[in-house]
Each structure stands twice: as structure tokens, then as C-alpha cells.
Coordinates of C-alpha atoms and ligand atoms in Angstrom, one line a residue:
M1 CA 0.0 -0.1 0.0
R2 CA 1.4 3.5 -0.8
T3 CA -0.2 7.0 -1.0
L4 CA 0.0 9.7 -3.7
Q5 CA -0.9 13.2 -3.2
G6 CA -2.5 15.3 -6.0
I7 CA -4.8 18.3 -6.3
A8 CA -8.5 17.6 -5.0
A9 CA -10.5 18.7 -7.9
S10 CA -13.9 17.2 -7.4
P11 CA -15.3 15.9 -4.1
G12 CA -16.2 12.4 -3.3
Y13 CA -14.6 8.8 -2.4
A14 CA -14.2 5.7 -4.7
V15 CA -12.4 2.5 -4.5
G16 CA -11.9 0.5 -7.7
P17 CA -9.8 -1.0 -10.4
V18 CA -7.7 1.4 -12.6
F19 CA -8.8 1.9 -16.2
R20 CA -6.0 3.4 -18.1
V21 CA -6.8 5.6 -20.9
T22 CA -4.1 5.6 -23.5
R23 CA -3.9 7.1 -26.9
R24 CA -1.8 6.6 -29.9
A25 CA -0.3 9.7 -31.3
P26 CA -1.4 10.5 -34.9
A27 CA 1.1 9.7 -37.8
L28 CA 3.3 12.6 -38.8
P29 CA 4.3 11.6 -42.4
Q30 CA 7.4 13.1 -43.6
R31 CA 7.0 14.5 -47.1
A32 CA 8.6 17.2 -49.1
I33 CA 6.3 19.3 -51.1
A34 CA 7.2 20.5 -54.5
A35 CA 6.8 24.1 -55.2
G36 CA 3.8 23.4 -57.8
D37 CA 2.0 21.5 -55.2
I38 CA 2.0 23.9 -52.5
D39 CA -1.3 25.4 -53.0
A40 CA -3.0 22.0 -53.2
E41 CA -1.3 21.1 -49.7
I42 CA -2.6 24.3 -48.3
D43 CA -6.1 23.6 -49.6
R44 CA -5.6 20.1 -48.0
F45 CA -4.9 21.7 -44.6
R46 CA -8.1 24.1 -45.1
R47 CA -10.3 21.0 -45.9
A48 CA -8.9 19.2 -42.8
V49 CA -9.7 22.1 -40.6
A50 CA -13.2 22.1 -41.9
R51 CA -13.7 18.5 -41.0
A52 CA -12.2 19.0 -37.7
R53 CA -14.6 21.9 -37.1
A54 CA -17.6 19.9 -38.0
E55 CA -16.6 17.0 -35.7
I56 CA -16.3 19.5 -32.9
R57 CA -19.6 20.9 -33.4
R58 CA -21.2 17.4 -33.4
L59 CA -19.3 16.6 -30.2
M60 CA -20.9 20.0 -28.9
E61 CA -24.4 18.8 -29.8
K62 CA -23.9 15.5 -28.2
L63 CA -22.5 17.4 -25.0
E64 CA -25.6 19.8 -25.0
R65 CA -28.1 16.9 -25.2
E66 CA -26.3 15.0 -22.3
L67 CA -25.1 17.6 -20.0
G68 CA -26.7 21.1 -21.0
P69 CA -25.6 24.0 -23.2
E70 CA -23.0 25.4 -20.5
E71 CA -21.0 22.2 -20.5
A72 CA -21.0 22.3 -24.4
R73 CA -19.5 25.7 -24.5
I74 CA -16.5 24.3 -23.0
L75 CA -15.6 23.4 -26.5
D76 CA -15.9 27.0 -27.7
S77 CA -12.3 27.3 -27.1
H78 CA -11.4 24.6 -29.6
L79 CA -13.4 26.2 -32.2
L80 CA -11.4 29.6 -31.3
I81 CA -8.1 27.6 -31.6
L82 CA -9.1 26.3 -35.2
E83 CA -10.1 29.9 -36.2
D84 CA -7.0 31.4 -34.8
E85 CA -5.3 33.4 -37.5
L86 CA -1.9 32.9 -35.8
T87 CA -2.2 29.1 -36.2
W88 CA -3.5 29.3 -39.6
D89 CA -0.7 31.8 -40.7
R90 CA 2.1 29.9 -39.2
T91 CA 1.0 26.5 -40.7
I92 CA 0.7 28.1 -44.2
E93 CA 3.9 29.9 -43.8
R94 CA 5.7 26.9 -43.0
I95 CA 4.1 25.0 -45.8
R96 CA 5.4 27.6 -48.4
V97 CA 8.8 28.5 -46.8
E98 CA 9.9 25.1 -45.5
G99 CA 8.2 22.9 -48.1
V100 CA 6.8 20.4 -45.5
G101 CA 3.6 18.7 -45.5
A102 CA 0.4 20.2 -43.7
E103 CA 0.8 17.6 -40.8
I104 CA 4.4 18.7 -40.0
A105 CA 3.6 22.3 -40.7
F106 CA 0.5 22.3 -38.5
S107 CA 2.2 20.4 -35.5
R108 CA 5.1 22.6 -35.6
A109 CA 2.8 25.7 -35.5
C110 CA 0.9 24.1 -32.5
A111 CA 4.3 23.5 -30.6
D112 CA 5.2 27.2 -31.1
I113 CA 1.9 28.4 -29.5
A114 CA 2.0 25.8 -26.8
V115 CA 5.6 27.2 -25.7
Q116 CA 4.1 30.6 -25.5
L117 CA 1.1 29.3 -23.5
R118 CA 3.3 27.4 -21.2
D119 CA 5.5 30.3 -20.6
T120 CA 2.6 32.4 -19.0
R121 CA 2.2 32.2 -15.3
D122 CA -1.6 32.2 -16.0
T123 CA -3.2 28.8 -15.0
V124 CA -6.0 29.4 -17.5
F125 CA -3.6 30.0 -20.3
R126 CA -1.6 27.0 -19.3
E127 CA -4.8 24.8 -19.4
R128 CA -5.1 25.9 -23.1
V129 CA -2.1 23.7 -23.9
N130 CA -4.5 20.8 -23.2
D131 CA -7.1 22.1 -25.6
L132 CA -4.5 23.0 -28.2
R133 CA -3.2 19.3 -28.1
D134 CA -6.8 17.9 -28.5
V135 CA -7.3 20.2 -31.6
E136 CA -3.9 19.3 -33.1
E137 CA -4.6 15.6 -32.9
R138 CA -8.0 16.1 -34.4
V139 CA -6.7 18.2 -37.2
L140 CA -4.0 15.5 -37.9
R141 CA -6.4 12.7 -37.9
A142 CA -8.5 14.6 -40.3
L143 CA -5.3 15.1 -42.5
T144 CA -4.3 11.6 -42.6
G145 CA -7.7 10.2 -42.8
E146 CA -7.1 8.2 -39.3
E147 CA -10.3 7.6 -37.4
S148 CA -10.4 9.6 -34.3
P149 CA -9.6 7.1 -31.5
A150 CA -12.9 6.5 -29.7
V151 CA -12.0 7.1 -26.1
A152 CA -14.4 4.5 -24.7
G153 CA -15.2 4.5 -21.0
P154 CA -14.6 1.5 -18.8
A155 CA -16.8 -1.8 -19.0
Q156 CA -16.9 -2.2 -15.5
P157 CA -16.8 0.2 -12.6
S158 CA -13.4 1.7 -12.5
V159 CA -11.1 4.8 -11.7
V160 CA -10.2 6.3 -15.0
A161 CA -6.4 7.3 -15.1
A162 CA -4.8 9.3 -17.8
A163 CA -2.0 11.6 -18.3
N164 CA -4.4 14.1 -19.1
L165 CA -7.9 14.2 -20.4
T166 CA -9.2 16.8 -22.8
P167 CA -12.7 18.2 -22.3
S168 CA -13.8 16.0 -25.5
E169 CA -12.4 12.7 -24.1
T170 CA -13.9 13.4 -20.6
A171 CA -17.1 13.9 -22.2
A172 CA -17.0 10.9 -24.4
I173 CA -16.2 8.8 -21.4
G174 CA -19.1 10.3 -19.6
R175 CA -19.9 8.9 -16.0
V176 CA -21.0 5.4 -16.9
N177 CA -19.0 3.0 -15.0
V178 CA -16.6 6.0 -13.9
L179 CA -16.1 5.7 -10.3
A180 CA -13.3 8.8 -10.4
F181 CA -11.0 10.4 -12.7
V182 CA -7.2 10.7 -11.9
T183 CA -4.8 12.6 -14.0
D184 CA -1.1 13.6 -14.1
D185 CA -1.9 17.1 -15.2
G186 CA -4.4 19.6 -14.4
T187 CA -5.4 22.1 -11.7
Q188 CA -8.8 22.8 -10.1
T189 CA -9.5 25.1 -12.9
S190 CA -8.6 22.7 -15.7
H191 CA -11.6 21.5 -17.8
V192 CA -11.4 17.9 -16.6
A193 CA -12.1 19.4 -13.1
I194 CA -14.9 21.3 -14.1
L195 CA -16.5 18.5 -16.1
A196 CA -15.9 16.1 -13.2
R197 CA -17.7 18.5 -10.9
S198 CA -20.6 18.8 -13.3
L199 CA -20.7 15.2 -13.8
G200 CA -20.6 14.6 -10.1
V201 CA -17.7 12.3 -10.3
P202 CA -14.8 12.5 -7.7
A203 CA -11.5 13.6 -9.2
V204 CA -7.8 14.2 -8.4
V205 CA -5.6 16.0 -10.7
G206 CA -2.1 17.2 -11.0
L207 CA -0.5 13.7 -9.8
G208 CA 2.5 14.7 -11.8
G209 CA 3.3 11.2 -13.5
A210 CA 1.9 9.2 -10.8
A211 CA -1.5 8.6 -12.6
T212 CA 0.1 7.2 -15.7
G213 CA 2.3 5.1 -13.4
L214 CA -0.8 3.1 -12.4
D215 CA -1.3 -0.4 -13.7
E216 CA -4.4 -1.6 -15.5
G217 CA -6.6 -3.2 -12.9
Q218 CA -4.7 -2.3 -9.8
I219 CA -6.9 -1.1 -6.9
V220 CA -6.9 2.3 -5.7
A221 CA -8.8 4.3 -3.3
V222 CA -9.4 7.8 -4.3
D223 CA -10.2 10.7 -1.9
G224 CA -11.6 13.6 -3.9
M225 CA -11.6 15.8 -0.8
S226 CA -8.1 15.6 0.2
G227 CA -6.6 14.7 -3.0
E228 CA -5.1 11.6 -1.8
I229 CA -4.9 8.3 -3.7
T230 CA -4.1 5.0 -1.9
V231 CA -2.6 2.4 -4.2
E232 CA -3.4 -1.1 -3.4
P233 CA -5.3 -0.2 -0.1
D234 CA -5.6 -2.6 2.8
A235 CA -8.8 -3.6 4.2
A236 CA -8.8 -0.9 6.8
A237 CA -7.9 1.9 4.1
V238 CA -10.9 0.4 1.8
E239 CA -13.2 0.5 4.7
R240 CA -12.3 4.0 5.6
C241 CA -13.0 5.1 2.2
R242 CA -16.4 3.5 2.2
V243 CA -17.2 5.1 5.6
L244 CA -16.0 8.5 4.5
G245 CA -18.0 8.1 1.4
L246 CA -21.2 7.2 3.3
Q247 CA -20.4 10.0 5.7
Q248 CA -20.3 12.6 3.0
R249 CA -23.5 11.4 1.5
R250 CA -25.2 11.7 4.8
V251 CA -23.8 15.2 5.4
D252 CA -24.6 16.2 2.0
L253 CA -28.1 15.1 2.3
R254 CA -28.5 16.6 5.7
L255 CA -26.9 20.0 4.4
A256 CA -29.0 19.8 1.2
G257 CA -31.9 20.1 3.4
L258 CA -30.6 23.5 4.4
R259 CA -30.5 24.8 0.8
D260 CA -33.5 27.0 1.2
A261 CA -33.0 27.8 5.0
P262 CA -31.6 31.2 5.8
A263 CA -28.1 31.7 7.3
I264 CA -29.4 33.0 10.6
T265 CA -27.7 32.7 14.0
P266 CA -29.8 31.4 16.8
D267 CA -29.8 35.1 18.4
G268 CA -31.2 36.3 15.1
R269 CA -28.2 37.8 13.2
R270 CA -28.7 37.2 9.3
V271 CA -25.7 37.0 7.0
A272 CA -26.1 36.6 3.3
L273 CA -24.2 33.7 1.9
L274 CA -23.1 34.1 -1.6
A275 CA -21.1 32.3 -4.2
N276 CA -18.0 33.2 -6.2
I277 CA -17.8 32.1 -9.8
E278 CA -15.5 32.4 -12.7
L279 CA -17.7 31.0 -15.5
P280 CA -21.5 31.1 -16.3
V281 CA -21.2 27.2 -16.0
E282 CA -20.9 27.4 -12.2
V283 CA -24.4 29.2 -11.8
E284 CA -26.2 25.9 -11.4
E285 CA -24.0 24.6 -8.8
A286 CA -24.3 27.8 -7.0
L287 CA -28.0 27.6 -7.0
A288 CA -28.1 24.0 -6.2
R289 CA -25.9 24.8 -2.8
G290 CA -28.3 27.5 -1.9
A291 CA -26.3 30.8 -2.9
E292 CA -28.4 33.8 -2.2
G293 CA -26.6 35.6 -5.1
I294 CA -23.2 36.0 -6.7
G295 CA -20.9 38.0 -4.4
L296 CA -18.0 37.8 -7.1
L297 CA -18.2 37.2 -10.7
R298 CA -14.6 37.2 -11.7
T299 CA -15.2 38.7 -15.1
E300 CA -11.6 38.1 -16.6
Y301 CA -12.2 34.6 -17.1
L302 CA -14.7 35.5 -20.0
Y303 CA -11.8 37.5 -21.5
F304 CA -9.3 34.5 -21.0
Q305 CA -11.7 32.1 -22.7
H306 CA -11.4 34.3 -25.9
H307 CA -8.3 34.8 -27.9
D308 CA -9.6 38.4 -28.6
I309 CA -11.2 40.8 -26.5
P310 CA -15.0 40.0 -26.1
S311 CA -17.1 42.6 -27.7
E312 CA -19.7 44.6 -25.8
E313 CA -22.4 42.5 -27.2
E314 CA -20.7 39.2 -26.2
Q315 CA -20.2 40.5 -22.8
V316 CA -24.0 41.7 -22.4
A317 CA -25.1 38.1 -23.4
A318 CA -22.7 36.4 -21.0
Y319 CA -23.4 38.6 -18.1
A320 CA -27.3 38.9 -18.7
D321 CA -27.2 35.0 -18.9
V322 CA -25.9 34.7 -15.4
I323 CA -28.0 37.3 -14.2
R324 CA -31.3 35.8 -15.7
R325 CA -30.5 32.3 -14.4
M326 CA -29.8 33.7 -10.8
A327 CA -33.6 34.4 -11.0
G328 CA -34.0 37.6 -8.9
R329 CA -30.9 37.0 -6.8
F330 CA -28.3 39.7 -7.3
V331 CA -24.9 39.2 -9.0
I332 CA -21.9 41.5 -8.3
L333 CA -19.9 42.0 -11.5
R334 CA -16.4 42.9 -10.9
T335 CA -14.7 44.7 -13.7
L336 CA -11.7 43.2 -15.4
D337 CA -8.9 42.4 -12.9
V338 CA -5.9 41.4 -15.0
G339 CA -2.3 41.8 -14.0
G340 CA -0.5 40.3 -10.9
D341 CA -0.7 36.5 -11.7
K342 CA -3.5 36.9 -14.2
V343 CA -1.1 38.3 -17.1
S344 CA -2.6 38.4 -20.2
R345 CA -0.5 39.3 -23.1
Y346 CA -3.4 39.7 -25.7
L347 CA -4.7 42.5 -23.4
G348 CA -1.4 44.4 -23.8
A349 CA -0.3 43.5 -20.2
K350 CA 3.5 42.8 -19.9
R351 CA 5.6 40.8 -17.5
E352 CA 6.8 43.0 -14.7
Y353 CA 9.3 42.8 -11.9
N354 CA 6.6 43.3 -9.2
P355 CA 3.5 42.2 -11.0
F356 CA 1.3 42.4 -7.8
L357 CA 2.4 46.0 -7.3
G358 CA 2.1 46.8 -11.0
W359 CA -0.5 47.4 -13.5
R360 CA -3.4 45.7 -12.2
G361 CA -7.2 45.8 -11.8
I362 CA -8.4 49.4 -12.0
R363 CA -5.2 50.9 -13.0
F364 CA -5.0 48.8 -16.0
C365 CA -8.7 49.5 -16.8
L366 CA -8.4 53.3 -16.3
A367 CA -5.3 53.3 -18.6
N368 CA -7.3 51.3 -21.2
R369 CA -10.5 53.5 -21.5
V370 CA -11.9 51.9 -24.8
L371 CA -11.7 48.3 -23.3
F372 CA -13.0 49.6 -19.7
K373 CA -16.0 51.5 -21.4
A374 CA -17.1 48.5 -23.3
Q375 CA -17.2 46.5 -20.3
V376 CA -19.0 48.9 -18.0
R377 CA -21.4 49.6 -20.9
A378 CA -22.2 45.8 -21.1
I379 CA -22.4 45.5 -17.3
Y380 CA -25.1 48.5 -17.3
R381 CA -27.0 46.9 -20.2
A382 CA -27.0 43.4 -18.7
A383 CA -28.2 44.8 -15.4
A384 CA -31.6 45.4 -17.1
A385 CA -32.0 41.5 -17.0
G386 CA -32.2 41.6 -13.2
P387 CA -30.5 42.7 -10.0
A388 CA -26.8 43.4 -10.3
K389 CA -24.0 45.5 -8.9
L390 CA -20.9 46.8 -10.3
M391 CA -17.6 46.3 -8.4
F392 CA -14.0 47.6 -9.0
P393 CA -11.0 45.8 -7.9
M394 CA -7.6 47.1 -6.5
V395 CA -8.9 50.6 -5.6
T396 CA -6.3 52.5 -3.6
G397 CA -7.8 55.8 -3.2
L398 CA -10.7 58.3 -4.0
D399 CA -9.0 59.5 -7.3
E400 CA -9.3 56.0 -8.7
L401 CA -12.9 55.5 -7.4
R402 CA -13.9 58.9 -8.8
A403 CA -12.3 58.5 -12.1
A404 CA -14.1 55.0 -12.6
R405 CA -17.4 56.5 -11.5
E406 CA -17.1 59.3 -14.0
L407 CA -16.5 56.6 -16.7
C408 CA -19.7 54.9 -15.4
E409 CA -21.7 58.2 -15.7
E410 CA -20.4 58.7 -19.1
C411 CA -21.4 55.0 -20.1
R412 CA -25.0 55.7 -18.6
D413 CA -25.4 59.0 -20.2
E414 CA -24.3 57.4 -23.5
L415 CA -26.8 54.5 -23.2
A416 CA -29.6 56.8 -22.3
R417 CA -29.0 58.8 -25.3
E418 CA -28.8 55.9 -27.7
G419 CA -32.2 54.5 -26.2
R420 CA -30.6 51.3 -25.1
E421 CA -32.0 49.5 -22.2
H422 CA -30.0 49.5 -19.1
D423 CA -30.0 49.8 -15.4
G424 CA -29.5 53.4 -14.5
E425 CA -29.6 52.9 -10.7
L426 CA -26.9 50.1 -10.7
P427 CA -25.2 50.2 -7.3
I428 CA -21.5 50.8 -7.7
G429 CA -19.1 49.3 -4.8
I430 CA -15.4 48.4 -4.4
M431 CA -13.2 45.6 -3.5
V432 CA -11.3 46.3 -0.4
E433 CA -8.0 44.6 -0.9
T434 CA -5.2 47.1 -0.7
P435 CA -4.0 48.4 2.8
S436 CA -4.5 51.9 1.5
A437 CA -8.3 51.2 0.8
A438 CA -8.5 49.6 4.3
V439 CA -6.9 52.6 6.0
I440 CA -9.1 55.2 4.2
A441 CA -12.3 53.0 4.2
D442 CA -14.3 55.8 5.9
L443 CA -13.6 58.3 2.9
L444 CA -14.2 55.5 0.4
A445 CA -17.4 54.4 1.9
R446 CA -18.9 57.9 1.5
E447 CA -18.7 57.5 -2.1
C448 CA -19.7 53.9 -2.9
A449 CA -22.7 51.7 -2.2
F450 CA -20.9 48.6 -0.8
F451 CA -17.7 47.1 0.0
S452 CA -16.3 43.6 -0.5
V453 CA -13.3 42.5 1.2
G454 CA -10.8 40.6 -0.9
T455 CA -8.7 38.9 1.8
N456 CA -6.4 37.1 -0.8
D457 CA -4.9 40.2 -1.6
L458 CA -5.5 42.2 1.3
I459 CA -3.6 39.6 3.5
Q460 CA -0.8 39.5 0.8
Y461 CA -0.4 43.3 0.9
T462 CA -0.7 43.7 4.6
L463 CA 1.5 40.8 5.6
A464 CA 3.9 41.6 2.3
M465 CA 3.9 38.0 1.2
D466 CA 3.4 37.1 -2.5
R467 CA 0.3 35.0 -2.8
T468 CA 1.9 32.9 -5.5
N469 CA 5.3 32.2 -3.8
S470 CA 5.1 28.8 -1.9
R471 CA 8.2 29.8 0.3
V472 CA 6.4 32.5 2.0
S473 CA 2.9 30.8 1.8
Y474 CA 3.1 30.2 5.7
L475 CA 2.8 33.9 6.0
Y476 CA -0.8 33.5 4.8
Q477 CA -2.2 34.3 8.2
P478 CA -5.8 35.3 8.3
L479 CA -5.8 35.6 12.0
H480 CA -2.6 37.8 12.1
P481 CA -3.5 40.7 14.5
A482 CA -2.8 43.3 11.6
V483 CA -5.5 41.5 9.5
L484 CA -8.0 41.2 12.1
R485 CA -7.6 44.8 13.2
T486 CA -7.6 45.8 9.5
L487 CA -10.9 43.7 8.8
R488 CA -12.5 45.3 11.8
G489 CA -11.6 48.8 10.8
V490 CA -13.0 48.3 7.2
I491 CA -16.4 46.9 8.8
D492 CA -16.7 49.7 11.2
A493 CA -16.2 52.3 8.6
A494 CA -18.7 50.6 6.2
H495 CA -21.3 50.4 8.9
A496 CA -20.6 54.0 10.2
A497 CA -21.4 55.2 6.5
G498 CA -24.5 52.6 6.4
I499 CA -23.1 50.6 3.6
P500 CA -23.0 46.9 3.6
V501 CA -19.7 45.0 3.9
G502 CA -19.0 41.6 2.3
L503 CA -16.1 39.3 2.0
C504 CA -15.1 37.2 -1.0
G505 CA -11.6 36.1 -0.6
E506 CA -10.8 32.3 -0.1
M507 CA -11.0 32.8 3.8
G508 CA -14.7 32.8 3.4
S509 CA -14.7 29.2 2.2
E510 CA -12.8 27.8 5.3
T511 CA -15.3 26.4 7.8
R512 CA -12.9 27.2 10.7
Y513 CA -12.9 30.8 9.9
A514 CA -16.8 31.3 9.6
E515 CA -17.6 32.0 13.3
V516 CA -14.6 34.6 13.1
L517 CA -16.4 36.3 10.1
L518 CA -19.7 36.2 11.7
G519 CA -18.1 37.8 15.1
L520 CA -16.5 40.5 13.0
G521 CA -19.6 41.7 11.7
F522 CA -19.6 40.8 7.9
D523 CA -23.1 41.3 6.2
E524 CA -22.2 38.9 3.4
I525 CA -19.6 36.0 2.8
S526 CA -19.0 35.1 -0.6
M527 CA -17.2 31.6 -1.4
H528 CA -16.9 28.6 -3.5
S529 CA -20.2 27.0 -3.8
A530 CA -19.2 23.7 -2.4
A531 CA -18.5 25.6 0.8
L532 CA -21.8 27.0 1.3
P533 CA -23.9 24.2 3.1
K534 CA -21.1 23.9 5.7
I535 CA -20.6 27.6 6.3
K536 CA -24.4 28.0 6.6
Q537 CA -24.5 25.1 9.1
V538 CA -21.8 27.0 11.2
I539 CA -23.9 30.3 11.1
R540 CA -27.0 28.5 12.1
W541 CA -25.3 26.9 15.1
T542 CA -23.5 29.9 16.5
P543 CA -25.0 32.7 18.4
W544 CA -23.6 36.0 17.3
A545 CA -22.9 37.1 20.8
E546 CA -20.6 33.9 21.1
A547 CA -18.9 34.7 17.9
S548 CA -18.3 38.5 18.8
E549 CA -16.9 37.2 22.2
L550 CA -14.5 34.8 20.4
V551 CA -13.4 37.7 18.0
S552 CA -12.6 40.0 20.9
R553 CA -10.3 37.1 22.4
L554 CA -8.6 36.7 19.2
A555 CA -8.0 40.3 18.6
A556 CA -6.2 40.4 21.9
M557 CA -3.7 37.8 20.8
G558 CA -0.3 39.0 20.0
T559 CA 0.6 36.6 17.1
A560 CA -1.1 34.7 14.4
D561 CA -0.1 31.2 16.0
E562 CA -1.6 32.1 19.3
A563 CA -4.7 33.0 17.7
A564 CA -4.9 30.0 15.6
A565 CA -4.2 27.7 18.5
H566 CA -6.9 29.5 20.4
L567 CA -9.4 29.1 17.5
A568 CA -8.7 25.5 17.1
G569 CA -9.3 24.8 20.9
H570 CA -12.4 26.7 20.6
I571 CA -13.8 24.6 17.7
E572 CA -12.7 21.3 19.4
Q573 CA -14.5 22.2 22.5
K574 CA -17.6 23.2 20.5
K575 CA -17.4 20.0 18.6
R576 CA -17.2 18.1 21.7
L577 CA -20.2 19.8 23.4
R578 CA -22.3 19.2 20.3
H579 CA -21.5 15.5 20.1
Y580 CA -22.2 15.3 23.9
R581 CA -25.6 17.1 23.2
E582 CA -26.3 14.9 20.2
D583 CA -25.5 11.8 22.2
H584 CA -27.8 12.8 24.9
A585 CA -30.7 14.1 23.0
Ligands
PEP1 C1 -9.3 38.8 -3.3 O1 -8.2 39.4 -3.5 O2 -9.5 38.2 -2.0 C2 -10.1 38.3 -4.4 C3 -11.4 37.9 -4.1 O3 -9.7 38.7 -5.6 P1 -8.9 37.6 -6.5 O4 -8.6 36.4 -5.7 O5 -9.5 37.6 -7.7 O6 -7.6 38.7 -6.7
MG2 MG1 -7.9 40.3 -5.4

């Protein structure tokens, strides 16, 4: 028995034999093309692309039938790759200049683009390499006339293991007989992770070679919650997995019963629990978990999905779709937050020495007025579809807020003049995620409708720790006295000005901090959808007075470690008491 550690990508537990997905690389015939045949070769390439495009469309129809329209749109990026001028131009240039066949020319063009994608620090772009490979193989097979390898699912219940799974392969495998997915590549944002969550199948990704090291038929136990895989588990490990699976189903069932219940403490304090989403596909999950609204729509992912800046119309359609599907629950649309680790070359951002202190968020948008206006206009227009709010990221002072608000006014006036439907009353708020915004929260609160605290950045800037650098990750300390004091100051300033204050950093998804956030006085907490039921349960169990008392004790601690130890002891004691009460009920 041995264990492997990967990234937990889709929750759930499974034990079963490994089913390996292997695929043969398509052939790359080495042919020299004579000068007189070059045009015919280019034509052959064009026809193969057309065939690949038709195949992708058929697959999208299948996905739409089986999983719904949102899942089908995952393959939009494949169509975009096929239509990308850069891939076309490079392939055609290689055929003309190097005199090689279309297979080699296209494969080399894809390799060049893959190098550029891998070079970015942006995980979303890196994930595109997988899509690119999928498209490359499809076109090569269309060129050589080879059948696309049917990646069939397992014939008996199995754990599907692969180096990586493309979205089309994951979809083709489906969920029949699939106990879990385990892959070498991938992150929580990779398409296999998104699809696995949609399919409700546990998944562990990012195993870095260990998934392909598994033998066909070998028994493995998969823990989609912790990302751990046990190879050839003994009877105790199998039993543990079975019990955890049962417990999880029981907890899920019990918590599912809370979906429509309010997040209200026993002494009557109400907190709105909202979901953070990156893509429209996540709306269903948010609703299923009882989200009362979307507290953070990271709009930059819509841009990352495109190889070009989405037009105002495309943005209106995407935002309005989310707003409509939230059926009367509000959606906070955060304007583009590129920069930092979200480098996006096609938007003109460049690599910087200190990217998190650089051209990011509102700074980038104010410097790119045309792009910014298109987004703000789209948000105003989409907001006609239902309740929405607009939020600016990375604000450091009143100048930025005022400049951004002026641009909003300009957009609103334009839309009114053009007679276009829009929401002229759209509430405008800001993320409080820079220490400077936190320090002058009282000034900012007078000029906006709400605050949402971004603890991912606020902690990084307050404690001077790069949030992407694993060497200093130990300094991510939400209970550091500097952080607690900062949060308290922001909440007090918001409440003194009579505006609501929410939190949308990852801290909101961690069950152990729920009582702290409640005690601090947040009006809203926005988190990953999967965390909603557990956080709601904590709120419903915890009197507000008790939570405030806990926060006062934590705030008096001199170090983050002391506060963390105190919180751990407090939670342990509450668990014991609850079990005691349940056992004696
Ligand atoms: C944050 O900084 O806490 C936040 C929610 O924004 P992001 O993680 O997108 O920077
Ligand atoms: Mg942030």
C-alpha cells in the first residue's frame, strides 16, 4: 500500500480498479512538397480544418444533449483555436517556406503556440495547452484520414487514469462505470476538473506522472476531498473510504436540506451567503448549494476564454445570462482584474518585476478606457435583465474611485442617449483589498454603495507575502493581529457610513473561519459554492454574541499562531459539546 498526493478537484470517495486511458499519437508523415503542389497542400490543410470543425460541432451537440448548453460551451475554445489566425498563418507559412507537408507544418505551429502558452504564469492559459493538443490531434487525424480514437469508457466500474484528459475525451467517457478520474496534469480550474464536478464524479488531478504510473486493474482508493490516492489499499483503507463516502453522502443530504433555509444565527443575526464564480457554467452549482446571490463574478475569465477581447455584445450576452439564471438573486460583477498573476498578453499587459504592485485591476482599466468602457456599458446593459451590482478591484484611493465612477456616468449617459435598455440605478461598490483602501475606508465608504473585502490580496499586501510564492505561503495568516484589526476597521467604517460589507476572499470558504467572520460583523460572505452548506450550518449553530466574544479574544492575541491555536481549541470544544448534546438528545 502506498499513497500519492494530488490536487483535490472534485469531491467524493471511490475505490476500484484502474482503467487506463492511453492514446496513440497520430502519424506525422515526412513528405517534401514540391513548389507546384504547395497550393494544393494548403487546400488540403483547409479541408482538414473544416472537417475537424464539423466534428467539434457534433461533439458540442452531444454534450449539449447530455449535459446541457453550458458544458457544451467548454468546447468553444477548440473552435477558437481552429479559427485562430496565428495558427493558420504559421502553418501556411511553414508549408510555403519550409516545403513540408501540412501535418508537420501544423504540428510545428501548435508546438510554437504551446511554448508561448506554457510560458505564461496564468493557469487558465496553461490549461489551453491541453485544448491545443486536443485540436492538434483532431486536425492531424483529419489530414491523415485516421479515425479519431474513440476514448471509450470502462466496461466495469473503474477509476479512470490518464496523463491528461481533454474536455472532449472526458465527455466521451461520460459517467457510466466511472468511479473517479485521476490525471497527471491539471489544476482545479482545468476542464477535466470542471466537467468532473458537473458530472458529480470525484477527481484528483495534478498527480505529476503518478496517474500514468498506475497499472491497469490495480485497485486504488480515491479521496476527492483531500486529493490523496491510496494504491493497493488494505482492508482498513478500503473501509475508511467506504465510511467517508457514506458520511459525506449523509452530510450532503442533511446539508442539502438547508438549501433554502436562511443563514441566521440562533440569536437572530442574518448573514447573506453568496457564491464566487469564474464562469457562467458554475451558476447551476451555486443555486443547487443555496447561494443567495453571486458575490463575485470574476469577469476576467470571460476574457481569458477568448483569444480576442470579447465585444460589448458578447459581454452583454454572457453577463445577462448569469443574471437571468440567478432568477432575482443579485450578481456582483467585478470589472476586469488582469495583472498580478493574471497576465494576459493579448490585452497588452507585460511581465513586470513586481506584478502584484504593478499594472493591475482598476489601474489597467483606467489606462485602457476603450476596453473599460465596453465592459462597463455591457454591465449596465446586462443589469436590465435582473438585480446586479458593479464592483471595481484594486482601488487604492478616491482618485481612482472617482475616475471610474465618472466613466460609469459617461457610459450611462451614452446608453440613455442611444435609447438602449440599461439599469441606470446600478449600485457601484469596491473591493477593499489594498491596505490603503482599508486605511481610508471611511472616505471611500462615503462614495460607494458597498464594500467587498478581498482577503486574498488584502492579506498578501498587509503581510507583504506574495500569494503565488510557496516559500512564503506560511505567512498567509488570516488571524494575524494586523489582518484582524484591518478587517475590523473596514467593517466599522462601512457600517458607520451605512453601507453593507461583504468578504469574497478564500478565507470565506474555510469552515474554521466562519465564526470569526460572523463575529467580526460581515453582512455577506461569498465563497466557492461547495463550501456554502457547511458555512451556513456553522452560522445557524453559532449565536452571534458568542462569535463576537471569540473575535474579541482573538484580537487580543499577540501573534497569528496564538490566535490559530486558540481558535482550534475553541472549535474542538464546541465539537465535543455538540456531540455530547447529540448523544444525550
Ligand atoms: C481577493 O483578492 O481576495 C479576491 C477575491 O480577488 P482575487 O482572488 O480575484 O484577486
Ligand atoms: Mg483580489
